[in-house]
Amino acid sequence: MTTELDVMPFDSTLLSDVIAQHNVTVQALAMRSGYDDKSIYRYLSGERTVPSTVIRAAFELTLDMRLVGLVSGMIPVSMTVAKVANATPARIPPLDQLIPEACNATKSAAEALQYIAKVLADSKIDASDKIAIENYRRHSAAAQRRLALVDAALTAHAGKVSS
């Protein structure tokens, strides 16, 4: 079973990479998250578990989908950590497989959202509305996971491309 201590270094390594790639300063992340600089440095070093508010603030500053994947557990964070911890990098599915999956998941989420707009037009939530809301949440989560994987694949492939 994975414990909080097992994933702490992975979270901090990915977060460090994301803010560095987007040129976000520790001060900006601290200000956005409501934590002080010293705490942010502790989170980035892996000394302490990264709180969700810090991950959310980093996402707001970068819009990097890997952070969504980090929270959902669908991002292969070991690809980032492998260079630091000699871990075996996770297999990232090829883009030609991921892109259609992401498109289909996103299309399903959009269709579910349009249905919710119609269902909720009467301003009352009944049993069918609850089913529609759950359906949207399921499709939306799948779309977000797939988009996070696409972003991770792009990042991994970008590292292989020579300038």
Short mmCIF file of C-alpha atoms in Angstrom, two decimals:
data_model
loop_
_atom_site.label_atom_id
_atom_site.label_comp_id
_atom_site.label_asym_id
_atom_site.label_seq_id
_atom_site.Cartn_x
_atom_site.Cartn_y
_atom_site.Cartn_z
CA MET A 1 0.00 0.00 0.00
CA THR A 2 1.29 3.46 -0.91
CA THR A 3 1.61 5.87 1.99
CA GLU A 4 1.80 9.63 2.10
CA LEU A 5 5.55 9.38 2.74
CA ASP A 6 5.99 7.25 -0.38
CA VAL A 7 4.49 9.88 -2.69
CA MET A 8 5.83 13.01 -0.99
CA PRO A 9 9.10 13.18 -2.99
CA PHE A 10 7.25 12.57 -6.26
CA ASP A 11 4.78 15.39 -5.60
CA SER A 12 7.54 17.83 -4.69
CA THR A 13 9.72 16.87 -7.66
CA LEU A 14 6.89 17.29 -10.14
CA LEU A 15 5.81 20.57 -8.53
CA SER A 16 9.40 21.85 -8.64
CA ASP A 17 9.72 20.92 -12.31
CA VAL A 18 6.39 22.53 -13.20
CA ILE A 19 7.09 25.88 -11.54
CA ALA A 20 10.63 25.96 -12.98
CA GLN A 21 9.37 25.23 -16.51
CA HIS A 22 6.79 28.01 -16.22
CA ASN A 23 9.19 30.48 -14.56
CA VAL A 24 7.02 30.77 -11.45
CA THR A 25 8.92 32.06 -8.44
CA VAL A 26 8.64 30.68 -4.94
CA GLN A 27 7.42 34.11 -3.88
CA ALA A 28 4.63 34.09 -6.47
CA LEU A 29 3.56 30.59 -5.41
CA ALA A 30 3.67 31.59 -1.75
CA MET A 31 1.59 34.70 -2.37
CA ARG A 32 -0.98 32.82 -4.46
CA SER A 33 -1.29 29.92 -2.01
CA GLY A 34 -1.26 31.93 1.21
CA TYR A 35 1.84 30.19 2.59
CA ASP A 36 5.16 31.81 3.41
CA ASP A 37 8.30 31.34 1.30
CA LYS A 38 9.93 29.08 3.91
CA SER A 39 7.00 26.64 3.80
CA ILE A 40 7.04 26.57 -0.01
CA TYR A 41 10.76 25.73 0.02
CA ARG A 42 10.00 22.86 2.42
CA TYR A 43 7.29 21.53 0.10
CA LEU A 44 9.53 21.80 -2.95
CA SER A 45 12.39 20.00 -1.22
CA GLY A 46 10.15 17.09 -0.24
CA GLU A 47 10.65 17.86 3.43
CA ARG A 48 6.89 18.24 3.92
CA THR A 49 3.79 16.99 2.12
CA VAL A 50 2.56 19.45 -0.52
CA PRO A 51 -0.92 20.71 0.49
CA SER A 52 -3.66 20.76 -2.11
CA THR A 53 -3.90 24.56 -1.81
CA VAL A 54 -0.30 24.85 -3.02
CA ILE A 55 -0.94 22.48 -5.94
CA ARG A 56 -4.09 24.46 -6.78
CA ALA A 57 -2.14 27.74 -6.66
CA ALA A 58 0.56 26.27 -8.90
CA PHE A 59 -2.11 25.16 -11.36
CA GLU A 60 -3.69 28.64 -11.36
CA LEU A 61 -0.29 30.16 -12.11
CA THR A 62 0.78 27.66 -14.77
CA LEU A 63 -2.35 25.89 -16.10
CA ASP A 64 -0.08 22.83 -16.35
CA MET A 65 -2.30 19.75 -16.70
CA ARG A 66 0.31 17.55 -15.03
CA LEU A 67 -0.85 19.05 -11.74
CA VAL A 68 -4.39 17.84 -12.41
CA GLY A 69 -2.92 14.45 -13.17
CA LEU A 70 -0.91 14.58 -9.95
CA VAL A 71 -4.06 15.11 -7.90
CA SER A 72 -6.05 12.47 -9.80
CA GLY A 73 -3.24 9.95 -9.55
CA MET A 74 -3.17 9.48 -13.31
CA ILE A 75 0.12 11.19 -14.10
CA PRO A 76 3.23 9.06 -14.45
CA VAL A 77 5.23 11.16 -11.99
CA SER A 78 8.07 8.65 -11.97
CA MET A 79 9.15 9.96 -15.38
CA THR A 80 10.14 13.18 -13.62
CA VAL A 81 11.59 11.45 -10.58
CA ALA A 82 13.56 8.83 -12.53
CA LYS A 83 16.45 11.19 -13.11
CA VAL A 84 16.64 11.94 -9.38
CA ALA A 85 15.81 8.63 -7.72
CA ASN A 86 16.97 6.15 -10.40
CA ALA A 87 13.39 4.94 -10.62
CA THR A 88 12.13 3.13 -13.69
CA PRO A 89 10.21 5.68 -15.77
CA ALA A 90 6.51 4.96 -16.19
CA ARG A 91 5.34 4.01 -19.66
CA ILE A 92 3.59 6.91 -21.31
CA PRO A 93 1.16 5.77 -24.00
CA PRO A 94 1.98 7.05 -27.50
CA LEU A 95 0.37 10.31 -28.56
CA ASP A 96 -1.43 8.66 -31.47
CA GLN A 97 -3.30 6.57 -28.91
CA LEU A 98 -3.79 9.32 -26.32
CA ILE A 99 -5.07 12.06 -28.64
CA PRO A 100 -8.18 10.16 -29.84
CA GLU A 101 -8.89 9.02 -26.27
CA ALA A 102 -8.61 12.61 -25.00
CA CYS A 103 -10.84 13.88 -27.83
CA ASN A 104 -13.50 11.26 -27.12
CA ALA A 105 -13.42 11.87 -23.37
CA THR A 106 -13.62 15.64 -23.85
CA LYS A 107 -16.50 15.26 -26.34
CA SER A 108 -18.39 13.04 -23.85
CA ALA A 109 -17.86 15.60 -21.08
CA ALA A 110 -19.12 18.42 -23.33
CA GLU A 111 -22.22 16.42 -24.32
CA ALA A 112 -22.95 15.59 -20.67
CA LEU A 113 -22.57 19.26 -19.75
CA GLN A 114 -25.00 20.33 -22.49
CA TYR A 115 -27.50 17.76 -21.22
CA ILE A 116 -27.13 19.13 -17.68
CA ALA A 117 -27.93 22.62 -18.95
CA LYS A 118 -31.21 21.33 -20.37
CA VAL A 119 -32.05 19.21 -17.34
CA LEU A 120 -31.40 21.99 -14.85
CA ALA A 121 -33.34 24.60 -16.83
CA ASP A 122 -36.32 24.12 -14.51
CA SER A 123 -34.17 25.04 -11.45
CA LYS A 124 -35.19 21.83 -9.69
CA ILE A 125 -32.95 18.86 -9.09
CA ASP A 126 -34.76 15.55 -9.36
CA ALA A 127 -33.53 11.95 -9.72
CA SER A 128 -32.74 12.28 -13.43
CA ASP A 129 -30.82 15.49 -12.75
CA LYS A 130 -28.67 13.67 -10.18
CA ILE A 131 -27.89 10.95 -12.71
CA ALA A 132 -26.96 13.59 -15.32
CA ILE A 133 -24.70 15.39 -12.84
CA GLU A 134 -22.94 12.15 -11.90
CA ASN A 135 -22.58 11.28 -15.58
CA TYR A 136 -20.98 14.68 -16.25
CA ARG A 137 -18.60 14.30 -13.30
CA ARG A 138 -17.51 10.87 -14.54
CA HIS A 139 -16.94 12.08 -18.11
CA SER A 140 -15.25 15.28 -16.95
CA ALA A 141 -12.84 13.38 -14.69
CA ALA A 142 -11.96 10.99 -17.53
CA ALA A 143 -11.34 13.94 -19.86
CA GLN A 144 -9.11 15.68 -17.33
CA ARG A 145 -7.08 12.51 -16.74
CA ARG A 146 -6.59 11.96 -20.46
CA LEU A 147 -5.59 15.60 -21.02
CA ALA A 148 -3.09 15.34 -18.16
CA LEU A 149 -1.58 12.26 -19.78
CA VAL A 150 -1.39 14.03 -23.15
CA ASP A 151 0.43 16.91 -21.47
CA ALA A 152 2.84 14.49 -19.76
CA ALA A 153 3.46 12.71 -23.08
CA LEU A 154 4.14 16.02 -24.81
CA THR A 155 6.55 17.00 -22.07
CA ALA A 156 8.35 13.66 -22.32
CA HIS A 157 8.52 13.82 -26.11
CA ALA A 158 9.68 17.45 -26.07
CA GLY A 159 12.69 16.34 -24.06
CA LYS A 160 13.62 13.94 -26.86
CA VAL A 161 13.40 16.55 -29.63
CA SER A 162 16.70 18.19 -30.46
CA SER A 163 16.81 21.85 -31.34
#
